Structures are given as structure tokens and as C-alpha cells.
Short mmCIF file of C-alpha atoms in Angstrom, two decimals:
data_model
loop_
_atom_site.label_atom_id
_atom_site.label_comp_id
_atom_site.label_asym_id
_atom_site.label_seq_id
_atom_site.Cartn_x
_atom_site.Cartn_y
_atom_site.Cartn_z
CA MET A 103 113.63 106.00 131.33
CA PHE A 104 110.96 108.71 131.56
CA PHE A 105 113.50 111.51 131.12
CA ARG A 106 114.89 109.80 128.01
CA THR A 107 111.59 110.42 126.24
CA LEU A 108 110.68 113.63 124.45
CA SER A 109 107.87 114.36 126.91
CA GLY A 110 110.05 113.69 129.95
CA ARG A 111 112.87 115.92 128.77
CA PHE A 112 110.43 118.65 127.81
CA LEU A 113 108.88 118.46 131.28
CA LEU A 114 112.30 118.66 132.95
CA LEU A 115 113.47 121.57 130.80
CA THR A 116 110.21 123.43 131.34
CA THR A 117 110.56 123.10 135.11
CA ILE A 118 114.18 124.28 135.00
CA PHE A 119 113.42 127.26 132.77
CA VAL A 120 110.45 128.34 134.88
CA MET A 121 112.56 128.12 138.04
CA LEU A 122 115.30 130.19 136.36
CA ALA A 123 112.72 132.81 135.42
CA GLU A 124 111.43 132.83 138.99
CA ILE A 125 114.95 133.25 140.33
CA LEU A 126 115.43 136.25 138.06
CA ILE A 127 112.22 137.65 139.53
CA PHE A 128 113.16 136.60 143.09
CA VAL A 129 116.23 138.85 143.45
CA PRO A 130 114.50 142.19 142.67
CA SER A 131 111.48 141.02 144.68
CA VAL A 132 113.63 140.49 147.78
CA ALA A 133 115.31 143.85 147.20
CA ARG A 134 111.90 145.46 147.00
CA PHE A 135 110.84 143.65 150.20
CA ARG A 136 113.93 144.96 152.03
CA GLU A 137 113.21 148.50 150.90
CA ASP A 138 109.58 148.26 152.05
CA TYR A 139 110.71 146.76 155.35
CA ILE A 140 113.09 149.65 156.05
CA LEU A 141 110.54 152.27 154.95
CA SER A 142 107.95 150.79 157.29
CA ARG A 143 110.41 151.04 160.19
CA LEU A 144 111.17 154.64 159.28
CA GLU A 145 107.43 155.36 159.20
CA ARG A 146 107.03 153.85 162.66
CA ALA A 147 110.00 155.83 163.91
CA GLN A 148 108.43 159.01 162.48
CA ILE A 149 105.15 158.31 164.26
CA ALA A 150 107.02 157.69 167.51
CA SER A 151 108.99 160.93 167.12
CA LEU A 152 105.83 162.90 166.38
CA ALA A 153 104.28 161.52 169.56
CA LEU A 154 107.29 162.76 171.50
CA LEU A 155 107.19 166.17 169.84
CA ALA A 156 103.53 166.51 170.67
CA THR A 157 104.38 166.34 174.40
CA ASP A 158 107.32 168.74 174.01
CA GLY A 159 109.69 165.91 174.91
CA MET A 160 108.04 165.29 178.29
CA ILE A 161 107.83 161.44 178.37
CA ASP A 162 109.49 159.00 180.69
CA GLU A 163 112.19 156.55 179.69
CA GLN A 164 109.83 153.56 179.83
CA LEU A 165 107.49 155.08 177.22
CA GLU A 166 110.44 156.11 175.07
CA ARG A 167 111.79 152.55 175.14
CA GLU A 168 108.38 151.17 174.21
CA LEU A 169 108.15 153.56 171.26
CA LEU A 170 111.58 152.48 169.99
CA GLU A 171 110.82 148.78 170.45
CA ASN A 172 107.55 149.17 168.56
CA ALA A 173 109.40 150.87 165.72
CA GLU A 174 112.21 148.23 165.97
CA VAL A 175 114.93 150.91 165.91
CA TYR A 176 117.55 152.14 168.38
CA ASN A 177 117.27 155.89 167.81
CA VAL A 178 115.54 158.37 165.57
CA VAL A 179 116.92 161.58 164.10
CA LEU A 180 114.48 163.98 162.47
CA ARG A 181 115.60 167.00 160.47
CA ARG A 182 113.06 169.80 160.35
CA ASP A 183 113.68 173.38 159.33
CA GLU A 184 117.34 172.66 158.64
CA VAL A 185 117.77 171.54 162.24
CA ARG A 186 118.95 167.98 162.89
CA GLN A 187 117.35 166.74 166.10
CA LEU A 188 117.83 163.45 167.96
CA VAL A 189 114.27 162.72 168.89
CA LEU A 190 114.46 159.20 170.37
CA SER A 191 117.52 157.34 171.49
CA SER A 192 118.61 154.20 173.27
CA PRO A 193 121.91 152.37 173.77
CA ILE A 194 123.36 150.87 170.55
CA PRO A 195 124.85 147.39 171.21
CA THR A 196 127.51 147.53 168.50
CA PRO A 197 129.09 150.19 166.30
CA ILE A 198 127.21 151.19 163.16
CA ALA A 199 128.33 148.88 160.33
CA GLY A 200 126.99 150.94 157.45
CA THR A 201 124.73 153.71 156.26
CA TYR A 202 122.04 153.25 153.60
CA ASP A 203 120.29 156.20 152.00
CA LEU A 204 117.01 155.14 150.39
CA ARG A 205 116.31 158.52 148.83
CA GLU A 206 116.52 158.07 145.04
CA ALA A 207 118.62 154.90 145.42
CA PRO A 208 119.11 153.13 142.04
CA ALA A 209 117.72 149.65 141.52
CA TRP A 210 121.11 147.97 141.18
CA GLN A 211 122.16 149.44 144.55
CA LEU A 212 119.02 148.15 146.25
CA ILE A 213 119.65 144.67 144.80
CA ARG A 214 123.27 144.75 145.92
CA ASP A 215 122.34 145.80 149.48
CA ALA A 216 119.69 143.09 149.66
CA ILE A 217 122.16 140.40 148.60
CA GLU A 218 124.66 141.64 151.20
CA THR A 219 122.01 141.40 153.91
CA LEU A 220 121.16 137.81 152.91
CA VAL A 221 124.73 136.51 152.66
CA GLU A 222 126.00 138.12 155.90
CA PRO A 223 124.74 136.15 158.91
CA GLY A 224 124.65 137.51 162.45
CA SER A 225 123.51 140.84 163.80
CA ARG A 226 124.67 144.24 162.49
CA VAL A 227 123.59 147.76 163.33
CA ILE A 228 123.01 149.99 160.32
CA ARG A 229 121.89 153.57 159.78
CA VAL A 230 119.07 154.12 157.29
CA ILE A 231 118.00 157.47 155.81
CA GLY A 232 114.73 158.25 154.11
CA ASP A 233 112.12 160.92 153.40
CA PRO A 234 109.54 161.53 156.14
CA VAL A 235 105.93 160.64 155.41
CA LYS A 236 103.60 163.50 154.45
CA GLN A 237 106.65 165.77 154.09
CA ALA A 238 106.90 166.11 157.88
CA GLY A 239 110.50 167.19 157.70
CA LEU A 240 113.47 167.14 155.44
CA LEU A 241 114.73 163.66 156.27
CA ILE A 242 114.55 161.00 158.92
CA GLU A 243 117.34 158.76 160.14
CA ALA A 244 117.16 155.62 162.23
CA THR A 245 119.53 152.95 163.45
CA MET A 246 118.31 149.38 163.41
CA ASP A 247 119.45 145.77 163.74
CA THR A 248 119.67 143.70 160.53
CA LYS A 249 118.89 140.36 162.19
CA PRO A 250 115.07 140.73 162.27
CA MET A 251 115.16 142.17 158.74
CA ARG A 252 117.24 139.25 157.45
CA ALA A 253 114.87 136.74 159.08
CA ALA A 254 111.89 138.47 157.45
CA MET A 255 113.67 138.50 154.09
CA LEU A 256 114.44 134.76 154.35
CA GLU A 257 110.84 133.97 155.24
CA TYR A 258 109.61 136.05 152.33
CA GLY A 259 112.12 134.38 150.01
CA LEU A 260 111.02 130.90 151.04
CA ARG A 261 107.41 131.81 150.36
CA ILE A 262 108.38 133.15 146.92
CA LEU A 263 110.39 129.99 146.16
CA GLY A 264 107.54 127.75 147.24
CA LEU A 265 105.08 129.67 145.11
CA SER A 266 107.52 129.52 142.21
CA ALA A 267 107.83 125.76 142.61
CA VAL A 268 104.04 125.38 142.48
CA ILE A 269 103.78 127.65 139.43
CA SER A 270 106.59 125.82 137.63
CA ALA A 271 105.04 122.42 138.41
CA VAL A 272 101.60 123.46 137.16
CA THR A 273 103.11 125.09 134.07
CA ALA A 274 105.24 122.03 133.35
CA VAL A 275 102.28 119.67 133.67
CA LEU A 276 100.12 121.81 131.37
CA LEU A 277 102.91 122.03 128.82
CA PHE A 278 103.53 118.29 129.16
CA LEU A 279 99.90 117.56 128.32
CA ALA A 280 100.01 120.03 125.44
CA VAL A 281 103.16 118.42 124.02
CA GLN A 282 101.61 114.98 124.35
CA ARG A 283 98.59 116.14 122.40
CA LEU A 284 100.24 118.34 119.78
CA PHE A 285 103.63 116.70 119.18
CA VAL A 286 104.09 113.26 120.71
CA ALA A 287 100.82 111.80 119.45
CA PRO A 288 101.46 112.81 115.80
CA ILE A 289 105.05 111.56 116.02
CA ARG A 290 103.84 108.22 117.40
CA HIS A 291 101.39 108.07 114.50
CA VAL A 292 104.29 108.51 112.07
CA VAL A 293 106.35 105.86 113.88
CA ARG A 294 103.44 103.41 113.84
CA GLY A 295 102.94 104.08 110.15
CA MET A 296 106.62 103.45 109.42
CA SER A 297 106.65 100.21 111.45
CA LEU A 298 103.46 98.96 109.81
CA TYR A 299 104.80 99.78 106.35
CA ALA A 300 108.14 98.09 107.08
CA GLU A 301 106.34 94.78 107.71
CA ALA A 302 105.08 94.64 104.10
CA PRO A 303 106.42 97.44 101.85
CA GLU A 304 104.72 95.96 98.80
CA ASP A 305 101.24 96.45 100.33
CA ALA A 306 99.93 99.85 99.23
CA ARG A 307 97.28 99.73 101.97
CA ARG A 308 100.02 100.23 104.56
CA ILE A 309 101.10 103.60 103.15
CA ILE A 310 100.67 106.29 105.80
CA GLU A 311 97.79 108.73 105.56
CA PRO A 312 98.76 112.24 106.78
CA GLN A 313 96.66 113.38 109.74
CA ALA A 314 98.75 115.99 111.59
CA SER A 315 97.29 119.47 111.88
CA ILE A 316 100.68 121.07 112.53
CA ILE A 317 102.24 122.30 109.30
CA GLU A 318 105.75 120.93 109.96
CA LEU A 319 104.52 117.48 110.98
CA ARG A 320 102.07 117.44 108.07
CA GLU A 321 104.93 118.16 105.67
CA ALA A 322 106.92 115.29 107.22
CA GLU A 323 103.95 112.93 106.81
CA ASP A 324 103.43 114.04 103.19
CA ALA A 325 107.12 113.46 102.43
CA LEU A 326 106.97 110.02 104.09
CA LYS A 327 103.86 109.13 102.11
CA MET A 328 105.52 110.13 98.83
CA MET A 329 108.63 108.13 99.69
CA GLN A 330 106.56 105.05 100.58
CA GLN A 331 104.57 105.33 97.35
CA GLN A 332 107.75 105.54 95.29
CA LEU A 333 109.32 102.64 97.18
CA THR A 334 106.21 100.49 96.78
CA ALA A 335 106.09 101.22 93.05
CA SER A 336 109.79 100.44 92.73
CA LEU A 337 109.42 97.15 94.62
CA ARG A 338 106.46 96.16 92.46
CA GLN A 339 108.42 97.00 89.33
CA LYS A 340 111.40 94.97 90.50
CA GLU A 341 109.10 92.07 91.28
CA ARG A 342 107.57 92.29 87.80
CA LEU A 343 111.03 92.48 86.27
CA ALA A 344 112.10 89.40 88.19
CA GLN A 345 109.01 87.52 87.02
CA LEU A 346 109.50 88.77 83.48
CA GLY A 347 113.17 87.76 83.56
CA SER A 348 112.23 84.27 84.64
CA ALA A 349 109.57 84.02 81.93
CA VAL A 350 111.90 85.37 79.24
CA ALA A 351 114.59 82.92 80.26
CA LYS A 352 112.14 80.01 79.91
CA VAL A 353 110.84 81.26 76.56
CA SER A 354 114.37 81.85 75.27
CA HIS A 355 115.37 78.35 76.30
CA ASP A 356 112.54 76.72 74.33
CA LEU A 357 112.90 79.18 71.44
CA ARG A 358 116.59 78.33 71.14
CA ASN A 359 115.71 74.67 70.70
CA ILE A 360 113.14 75.53 68.03
CA LEU A 361 115.56 77.79 66.18
CA THR A 362 118.25 75.11 66.32
CA THR A 363 115.92 72.77 64.47
CA ALA A 364 115.10 75.51 61.96
CA GLN A 365 118.83 76.06 61.49
CA LEU A 366 119.30 72.42 60.53
CA PHE A 367 116.64 72.71 57.84
CA ALA A 368 118.16 75.98 56.62
CA ASP A 369 121.53 74.26 56.25
CA ARG A 370 119.92 71.67 53.98
CA MET A 371 118.40 74.42 51.86
CA GLU A 372 121.89 75.54 50.87
CA VAL A 373 122.25 72.48 48.59
CA SER A 374 119.11 73.42 46.68
CA ASP A 375 119.46 74.17 42.96
CA ASP A 376 116.83 76.91 43.02
CA PRO A 377 118.63 80.27 42.42
CA MET A 378 116.17 82.16 44.62
CA VAL A 379 116.64 79.66 47.44
CA LYS A 380 120.43 79.83 47.14
CA ARG A 381 120.27 83.59 47.27
CA ALA A 382 117.97 83.79 50.29
CA THR A 383 119.46 80.89 52.26
CA PRO A 384 122.60 82.72 53.55
CA LYS A 385 120.46 85.54 54.86
CA LEU A 386 118.08 83.07 56.45
CA VAL A 387 120.92 81.10 58.04
CA ALA A 388 122.53 84.31 59.33
CA SER A 389 119.24 85.53 60.81
CA ILE A 390 118.54 82.18 62.49
CA SER A 391 122.11 82.04 63.85
CA ARG A 392 121.73 85.53 65.18
CA ALA A 393 118.41 84.61 66.80
CA VAL A 394 119.99 81.54 68.44
CA ALA A 395 122.85 83.66 69.75
CA LEU A 396 120.39 86.22 71.06
CA CYS A 397 118.43 83.51 72.91
CA GLU A 398 121.63 82.22 74.45
CA SER A 399 122.68 85.71 75.53
CA THR A 400 119.18 86.31 76.92
CA LEU A 401 119.55 83.21 79.07
CA ALA A 402 122.89 84.52 80.28
CA PHE A 403 121.38 87.97 80.81
CA GLY A 404 118.67 86.45 83.00
CA LYS A 405 121.48 85.12 85.18
CA ALA A 406 123.20 88.56 85.22
CA GLU A 407 126.02 87.02 83.17
CA GLU A 408 125.98 89.06 79.96
CA PRO A 409 129.31 88.25 78.31
CA PRO A 410 131.78 91.05 77.56
CA PRO A 411 132.06 92.15 73.92
CA VAL A 412 134.28 90.06 71.64
CA LEU A 413 136.27 92.70 69.77
CA THR A 414 137.08 92.12 66.11
CA ARG A 415 137.93 94.27 63.10
CA PHE A 416 135.22 94.60 60.46
CA MET A 417 133.89 97.06 57.91
CA LEU A 418 131.18 99.31 59.31
CA ALA A 419 129.52 99.66 55.89
CA GLY A 420 128.89 95.90 55.72
CA LEU A 421 127.26 95.89 59.18
CA VAL A 422 125.08 98.88 58.31
CA GLY A 423 124.07 97.34 55.00
CA ASP A 424 123.09 94.11 56.75
CA VAL A 425 120.91 96.02 59.26
CA VAL A 426 119.28 98.11 56.54
CA GLU A 427 118.51 95.07 54.35
CA SER A 428 116.87 93.30 57.28
CA GLU A 429 114.74 96.34 58.06
CA LYS A 430 113.72 96.72 54.42
CA LEU A 431 112.41 93.17 54.46
CA ALA A 432 110.55 93.82 57.72
CA ALA A 433 109.15 97.18 56.60
CA ASP A 434 105.48 97.53 55.72
CA GLU A 435 105.03 97.81 51.97
CA SER A 436 102.64 100.71 52.44
CA ALA A 437 105.18 102.68 54.47
CA GLU A 438 107.48 104.76 52.27
CA VAL A 439 110.76 104.71 54.19
CA GLU A 440 113.96 105.70 52.46
CA PHE A 441 117.29 104.54 53.89
CA LEU A 442 120.36 106.73 53.38
CA ILE A 443 123.79 105.34 54.24
CA ASP A 444 126.72 107.72 54.63
CA VAL A 445 129.55 105.38 55.63
CA ALA A 446 132.88 105.13 53.84
CA PRO A 447 133.31 101.64 52.36
CA ALA A 448 136.88 101.41 53.72
CA LEU A 449 135.97 102.47 57.27
CA SER A 450 136.79 99.64 59.65
CA ILE A 451 136.05 99.66 63.36
CA ARG A 452 136.96 97.44 66.28
CA ALA A 453 133.92 96.23 68.20
CA ASP A 454 131.69 93.24 68.85
CA TYR A 455 129.90 92.62 65.54
CA GLU A 456 126.82 90.92 66.99
CA GLN A 457 126.34 93.38 69.85
CA LEU A 458 126.77 96.41 67.58
CA HIS A 459 124.33 94.78 65.14
CA ARG A 460 121.78 94.58 67.98
CA VAL A 461 122.37 98.24 68.88
CA LEU A 462 121.90 99.51 65.31
CA ASN A 463 119.01 97.14 64.73
CA ASN A 464 117.16 98.58 67.77
CA LEU A 465 117.80 102.19 66.73
CA VAL A 466 116.83 101.67 63.06
CA ARG A 467 113.77 99.63 63.95
CA ASN A 468 112.55 102.36 66.35
CA ALA A 469 113.06 104.97 63.63
CA ARG A 470 111.21 102.87 61.04
CA GLN A 471 108.28 102.24 63.40
CA ALA A 472 108.09 105.93 64.33
CA ILE A 473 107.86 106.94 60.65
CA GLY A 474 105.37 104.16 59.93
CA ALA A 475 103.10 105.38 62.73
CA THR A 476 102.68 108.73 60.99
CA GLY A 477 101.46 107.17 57.73
CA ARG A 478 103.72 109.54 55.78
CA ALA A 479 106.93 109.00 53.89
CA GLY A 480 110.15 109.44 55.79
CA THR A 481 113.89 109.02 55.72
CA ILE A 482 116.33 107.16 57.95
CA GLU A 483 119.96 108.18 57.69
CA ILE A 484 122.87 106.17 59.06
CA ALA A 485 126.26 107.86 59.05
CA GLY A 486 129.60 106.89 60.48
CA GLY A 487 133.04 108.31 60.84
CA GLU A 488 136.35 108.14 62.65
CA THR A 489 138.17 110.58 64.95
CA GLU A 490 141.40 110.48 66.90
CA GLU A 491 139.52 109.28 69.99
CA GLY A 492 137.47 106.58 68.26
CA TRP A 493 134.43 106.08 66.02
CA TRP A 494 130.99 107.59 65.86
CA ILE A 495 127.77 106.33 64.31
CA ARG A 496 124.74 108.61 63.86
CA VAL A 497 121.22 107.30 63.32
CA GLY A 498 118.62 109.95 62.39
CA ASP A 499 115.07 109.94 61.12
CA THR A 500 112.40 112.37 60.01
CA GLY A 501 109.76 110.96 62.33
CA PRO A 502 107.50 112.85 64.74
CA GLY A 503 110.01 112.96 67.60
CA MET A 504 109.85 111.41 71.04
CA PRO A 505 107.17 112.22 73.65
CA GLU A 506 108.10 113.91 76.93
CA ARG A 507 107.78 110.74 79.02
CA ALA A 508 110.14 108.86 76.72
CA ARG A 509 112.74 111.64 77.01
CA GLU A 510 112.52 111.64 80.82
CA HIS A 511 113.04 107.86 81.07
CA LEU A 512 115.02 107.41 77.87
CA PHE A 513 117.27 104.49 78.79
CA GLN A 514 115.13 102.97 81.56
CA PRO A 515 113.46 99.64 80.77
CA PHE A 516 109.64 99.51 80.73
CA GLN A 517 109.44 103.30 81.12
CA GLY A 518 111.01 104.79 78.01
CA GLY A 519 108.72 103.18 75.45
CA ILE A 520 107.99 105.39 72.44
CA ARG A 521 105.18 103.68 70.62
CA LYS A 522 101.99 102.28 72.05
CA GLY A 523 102.53 98.71 73.21
CA GLY A 524 106.32 99.12 73.31
CA THR A 525 108.28 97.95 76.34
CA GLY A 526 111.10 100.48 76.22
CA LEU A 527 113.68 97.69 76.37
CA GLY A 528 115.31 98.43 73.00
CA LEU A 529 117.01 101.68 73.96
CA ALA A 530 117.90 100.36 77.40
CA ILE A 531 119.59 97.29 75.93
CA ALA A 532 121.34 99.38 73.27
CA ALA A 533 122.71 101.81 75.88
CA GLU A 534 123.97 98.92 78.05
CA LEU A 535 125.72 97.25 75.11
CA VAL A 536 127.42 100.49 74.08
CA ARG A 537 128.54 101.05 77.67
CA GLY A 538 129.97 97.54 77.60
CA HIS A 539 132.26 98.76 74.81
CA GLY A 540 133.38 101.67 77.01
CA GLY A 541 131.38 104.10 74.88
CA ARG A 542 128.12 105.96 75.24
CA LEU A 543 124.79 106.35 73.48
CA GLU A 544 123.29 109.83 73.54
CA LEU A 545 120.25 111.58 72.16
CA LEU A 546 121.36 114.50 70.00
CA LYS A 547 117.95 115.96 69.27
CA THR A 548 114.28 115.09 69.02
CA GLY A 549 111.31 117.09 67.87
CA GLU A 550 108.88 117.64 65.03
CA THR A 551 111.71 117.48 62.48
CA GLY A 552 112.93 114.08 63.67
CA THR A 553 115.22 112.32 66.12
CA GLU A 554 118.97 111.69 66.10
CA PHE A 555 121.04 109.31 68.22
CA MET A 556 124.83 109.19 68.36
CA ILE A 557 126.98 106.20 69.25
CA HIS A 558 130.50 106.93 70.51
CA LEU A 559 132.98 104.05 70.55
CA PRO A 560 136.46 104.70 71.96
CA ARG A 561 139.54 103.54 70.11
CA ASP A 562 141.22 102.11 73.22
CA ILE A 563 138.43 99.90 74.42
CA VAL A 564 138.54 98.14 77.78
CA PRO A 565 135.88 95.46 77.33
CA GLN A 566 133.26 95.41 80.11
CA ALA A 567 130.31 93.18 80.71
CA PRO A 568 127.20 95.23 79.95
CA GLY A 569 125.34 93.46 82.76
CA PRO A 570 121.57 93.43 83.20
CA VAL A 571 119.54 96.46 82.33
CA ALA A 572 119.05 98.52 85.47
CA ALA A 573 115.51 99.00 86.56
#
């Protein structure tokens, strides 16, 4: 289990990599040891030959054997003054297996010869050639047995490997502690923060606080903090929407009952003989009926059961005139708002009358309120037309335009509000209803000269349930 952790795997890899580095150092080190070993034997052989030359070759065989044994060679050849002279000699047990010239030998050759010595067991007699010490001649040759040299090389190699193991272990432990302090601890802090936040995402106190000093880990903590903040805000908004939906459903239920009673009284007003009453009663009955229908659809919307549009043929001019007349009655007398209608009287469209009435009512009401907020006179223009693909309806005003926040969250409920105190539901509901017709609602322009919206309704409509407004 330890080596399945980040620290354990880092410790294992560190040990392996350090050992590999030591092995790469080991091979040239052993080659260098072999070269030094041979040079030391040549130096001993030179000293022994100089001792013999000092006595003009007058030594007994016992002393000569002792000199060769001390130098660990079989014979010595010294070349001086272009004369090659066998200075010391003894019987050679086996034929010479190879000759190695150490004078200006390249590194790769020394490494190759060292590897051959290590991999070939047993005893071999070799001839080695080198430069005499202190320039006491042109060259010196000696024959020697490889067995003692191989044993010395193996002993040296084992010491190097043991030292390498100690170095790799110490290095791995130090790096392990460093990783624990610099990497694992900050990562565990992030994991603890994520686990704590997952227990209660709505609690803003559980949002992680970045603490890492390493730039990469600090960036990860900052990104996690931002994500948690956005998620917490989204969850809180969804919770508020759910509570609001429940409250709206309850209010709509009671308001529907109240409006039903008002509708009964309005029906009785139709039999009145007062001309003014007779004239206003149809509008009143239509408004109350529309309010009752809206309450019923709100109850269905709270259950995510918004009905699909009921498509009928009707004159667009009549619908626009109805919306404009309602807004004129609701307009403030002090606000000078002029309504311009550019719709052909014979233009008929196929749509849901009530839902399209709600869409236009929201757009015209927003335009009227935007102009009224300026305290200056303004104009609202409603135009409509027909193309081969379908119908279009344009609603424009000469108001002050929409603020930046409203443009960024244009069709999002509770975020795209234009005026102070607004909820931003009007545009969101209008966009959903138009999408339910298979069309789209788009913002053409907005600025100091006014705002324009365009409704596109396709001719071949596949009715769809608008569904609840997405949060």
C-alpha cells in the first residue's frame, strides 16, 4: 500500500534513478581502478628492474623471484636507448592471452578492457605496456596474472555499490521528506477541503482558503475556491427559486379563486344599462379571464408542466392593439409615451394567442417602464411582417438602453432585471414561450438611442412545451 501512494512511488523512483546514476559512474570508475592497478604494478616492476640494473645484473635467483613476487608480475622488459632488454623473468604458467598498451589508450577502450576482465572468470596471463616513471626509459613491459586484478576490481566494485546504496537511501529519504512537506501536505489540504465542502456545499464557511506557497498548487487552490463559490451561489439561487416557486404556486392558487369571484361580478356587469359600463366590461372580463388563465398556467409551471402552445389563426394587428390599449391604461399620465403600430391589418399568423399576448405584453411593458424612468417623452414602435420562413415581430423603444449586467444575463431569471426592483423574469418567460413555438427571441440593439427586440416565429411550427425557466 505504501508504494501506491505518491510519496512511496517517489521514494522508489528516486532510489532507482540514483542507483542508475551510480551504475553509470561505476563502469568508468572500475575502468579507472584497473588502469591504476596495472600502472602500480608497472611502477613496482620498474623499481625492481632498477634494483637489478644497479647491481649490473649480479643477483641470485631467490632475490629475483622475490622482486617479481613483490611486483606481482612474471617478467619485466625495459626499453632504454632503443634497446629492448629483458630485465627480470620467471616461468609463465600459461600462454599470453592478450596485450594491453596503456599509453594514450582512449577511454572507451579502457572501459571495454575492464568489462572483459570482470566477465571472464579464471586466470589469464596478459602483457601490459606503459611509460616508465620519471622517464627512465622509453617503455616498460610486464606480464601478469589477471586473477588478483579481477579480485581487487570486484572488491572495489562492491565498495562502490555499497556506498552508492547508502547515498541513494539517504538521498531518497531526504527527497521523501521534502515531497511530504512541499507537495503531499498541500495536496492533502486540498483533499480535506474538498471532502469538507462536499458534506455541505451550501455552507460558505466550508469553502477552501488557499494556503500553498507553490505557484502551481496555489493556482489549483484558487481555481477550486472559485468553483466552490460559484457552486455555492448556484445552489443558494436554486434553493431560493424552489422556495419562490412554492410561494408563487400558493399565491396563484388563492389569487385564482379571488379572480374567479371577480369574474362572476364582471359577468353581471354586462347586463348594466350604463354605456360606459357596457363599453368597459368586455375589456375587464378579458383581463380577468387572462389573469385567471395566467394563474392556472403558473400553477402548472410550478409543477414543470407548462402546456404546449395551442396554435390558432388570428390577426396580429388585433393582438397588438389589445396589448397597446392595456399598456395605455396602465401608463402613468405624466409619462409621455407614444405608441406606433406598423402591422398590416390583414396579416394573420398562426400561434398561441394568450402566450404571444404575454410575450408582447412583457416586451412593451419593459419598454414603457424604461421610458418612464427617464422622465422624458418617448416612443414605442411595434412592427410585424411575414416572410417565406415565417413571421417576425419587432418591438423597439427610444429609452436609455439596457445596462451591461442586463445584457450579460439577458434571458436568465433573477439576473437580467433592467429596472431597480425588477426580477428579470419577464424576458426569461418571454424567451421560453417563444422557444415553445419553435422560434427565438433576440436582442437586435440596445444603447443610448433605444432598444429593439425581434421575435421570429416559424411557419412550420412543431409545438413544444416551454417548460420552466432555467436558472
